[in-house]
Amino acid sequence: MNMLKVGDKAPQFTLRDANEQQVALTDLLKKGKVLVYFYPKAMTPGCTVQAQQLRDHQQELEKHDVVTVGISPDAPKRLAKFTERDEINFTLLSDEDHAVADAFGVWGPKKFMGREYDGIHRTSFLINQDGTVAEVFDKFKTKDHHQVVLDKLAES
């Protein structure tokens, strides 16, 4: 794993959303900064808490001209269920082959309950409108991820 760092150029990507529509990072950046957050699996406890907190604080993020997008290896159908079940008010994208996670350097070996496997490392990137990485968030609890991001935005 070679995770992106502050100042790196974010890899361009186009992925399908919960409605099977193509969403490109270049289009998202036209609206403002983009918070790209990678999460392991839709509708699991930690990922649900993280998404709900981001959902509940979307207005605060938007005040900072930040567009939120979540990326996981889930298929669009699962993302649609997650969006509907939890009333997610931001875009979730499907990275089934984990190519985008690889490009951002967040796909790699993990350990859970004595088992080793490859998966997404829960990490977020704040991308400037020029496509550079403004901030990397990789040390947070799912329930306070939104606050870590908002605190950083308040500093700038």
C-alpha positions as CSV (number, residue, x, y, z in Angstrom):
1,M,0.0,0.0,0.0
2,N,1.3,3.4,-1.0
3,M,-1.3,5.8,0.4
4,L,-1.7,9.3,-1.1
5,K,-0.3,12.2,1.0
6,V,-1.1,15.8,1.3
7,G,-0.1,17.6,-1.9
8,D,-0.4,14.5,-4.1
9,K,-2.6,14.7,-7.2
10,A,-5.8,12.6,-6.6
11,P,-6.3,9.9,-9.2
12,Q,-9.2,10.7,-11.6
13,F,-12.0,8.2,-11.5
14,T,-15.5,7.5,-12.7
15,L,-17.6,5.0,-10.8
16,R,-21.2,3.9,-10.7
17,D,-23.5,5.2,-8.0
18,A,-26.5,3.5,-6.3
19,N,-28.6,4.3,-9.3
20,E,-26.1,2.9,-11.8
21,Q,-25.2,6.4,-13.0
22,Q,-21.6,7.3,-13.8
23,V,-20.0,9.8,-11.4
24,A,-16.7,11.4,-12.1
25,L,-14.4,13.1,-9.7
26,T,-13.8,15.9,-12.2
27,D,-17.6,16.7,-12.1
28,L,-17.7,16.6,-8.3
29,L,-14.7,19.0,-8.1
30,K,-16.7,21.6,-10.1
31,K,-19.0,21.9,-7.1
32,G,-16.3,22.5,-4.4
33,K,-13.8,20.5,-2.4
34,V,-14.6,16.7,-2.3
35,L,-14.4,14.5,0.8
36,V,-13.7,11.0,-0.6
37,Y,-14.2,8.5,2.2
38,F,-13.4,4.9,1.7
39,Y,-15.3,2.4,3.9
40,P,-15.2,-1.5,3.9
41,K,-18.8,-2.6,3.5
42,A,-22.3,-1.0,3.3
43,M,-24.8,-1.8,6.1
44,T,-22.2,-3.1,8.6
45,P,-22.2,-1.5,12.1
46,G,-19.2,0.7,11.8
47,C,-19.9,1.8,8.3
48,T,-23.5,2.6,9.1
49,V,-22.5,4.8,12.1
50,Q,-20.0,6.6,9.9
51,A,-22.5,7.2,7.1
52,Q,-25.2,8.3,9.5
53,Q,-22.9,10.9,11.1
54,L,-21.9,12.3,7.7
55,R,-25.6,12.3,6.7
56,D,-26.6,14.2,9.8
57,H,-23.8,16.8,9.3
58,Q,-24.1,17.4,5.5
59,Q,-25.3,20.9,5.9
60,E,-22.2,21.8,8.0
61,L,-19.9,20.2,5.4
62,E,-21.8,22.1,2.6
63,K,-21.2,25.4,4.4
64,H,-17.5,24.7,3.7
65,D,-18.3,23.9,0.1
66,V,-17.5,20.3,0.6
67,V,-19.1,17.5,-1.5
68,T,-19.2,14.1,0.3
69,V,-18.8,10.9,-1.6
70,G,-18.4,7.4,-0.1
71,I,-16.6,4.6,-1.9
72,S,-16.7,0.9,-1.1
73,P,-16.4,-2.4,-3.0
74,D,-20.2,-2.9,-2.8
75,A,-22.3,-3.4,-5.9
76,P,-24.7,-0.5,-6.8
77,K,-27.7,-2.6,-5.7
78,R,-26.3,-2.9,-2.2
79,L,-25.5,0.9,-2.2
80,A,-29.1,1.6,-3.2
81,K,-30.4,-0.5,-0.2
82,F,-28.0,1.3,2.1
83,T,-29.0,4.7,0.8
84,E,-32.7,3.9,1.2
85,R,-32.5,2.2,4.5
86,D,-30.4,4.9,6.2
87,E,-31.7,7.9,4.2
88,I,-28.1,8.7,3.0
89,N,-28.1,12.2,1.5
90,F,-24.8,12.1,-0.3
91,T,-23.4,9.9,-3.1
92,L,-22.1,6.4,-2.6
93,L,-20.0,4.9,-5.3
94,S,-19.2,1.3,-6.2
95,D,-15.6,0.3,-6.6
96,E,-16.2,-3.5,-7.1
97,D,-12.7,-4.2,-8.5
98,H,-11.1,-1.9,-5.9
99,A,-9.1,-0.1,-8.6
100,V,-9.9,3.3,-7.2
101,A,-9.0,2.1,-3.6
102,D,-5.8,0.8,-5.1
103,A,-5.0,4.1,-6.8
104,F,-5.6,6.0,-3.5
105,G,-3.4,3.5,-1.6
106,V,-6.2,2.3,0.8
107,W,-6.5,-1.3,-0.4
108,G,-4.2,-3.8,1.3
109,P,-3.7,-6.4,4.0
110,K,-5.9,-6.3,7.1
111,K,-6.3,-8.5,10.1
112,F,-9.6,-9.2,11.9
113,M,-10.2,-11.8,14.5
114,G,-7.0,-13.6,13.7
115,R,-7.8,-13.7,10.0
116,E,-5.7,-12.0,7.3
117,Y,-7.3,-10.7,4.1
118,D,-7.1,-7.8,1.7
119,G,-9.6,-5.0,2.0
120,I,-10.2,-1.3,2.3
121,H,-8.5,0.7,5.0
122,R,-11.0,3.2,6.4
123,T,-9.5,6.4,5.2
124,S,-10.8,9.8,3.9
125,F,-9.2,12.3,1.6
126,L,-10.2,16.0,1.3
127,I,-9.5,16.9,-2.3
128,N,-9.0,20.6,-3.4
129,Q,-10.8,21.8,-6.5
130,D,-7.4,21.7,-8.3
131,G,-7.4,17.9,-7.7
132,T,-4.7,17.9,-5.0
133,V,-5.0,16.2,-1.7
134,A,-5.6,18.8,1.0
135,E,-5.9,16.4,3.9
136,V,-5.8,12.7,4.8
137,F,-7.9,11.4,7.6
138,D,-6.9,7.9,8.8
139,K,-7.0,8.1,12.5
140,F,-10.6,8.5,13.8
141,K,-13.4,6.5,15.2
142,T,-16.4,5.9,12.9
143,K,-18.7,7.8,15.3
144,D,-16.5,11.0,15.2
145,H,-15.2,10.9,11.7
146,H,-17.5,13.8,10.7
147,Q,-16.2,15.9,13.6
148,V,-12.5,15.3,12.8
149,V,-13.3,16.6,9.2
150,L,-15.3,19.6,10.4
151,D,-12.6,20.5,12.9
152,K,-10.0,20.5,10.1
153,L,-12.2,22.6,7.9
154,A,-12.8,25.1,10.7
155,E,-9.0,25.6,10.9
156,S,-8.7,26.7,7.3
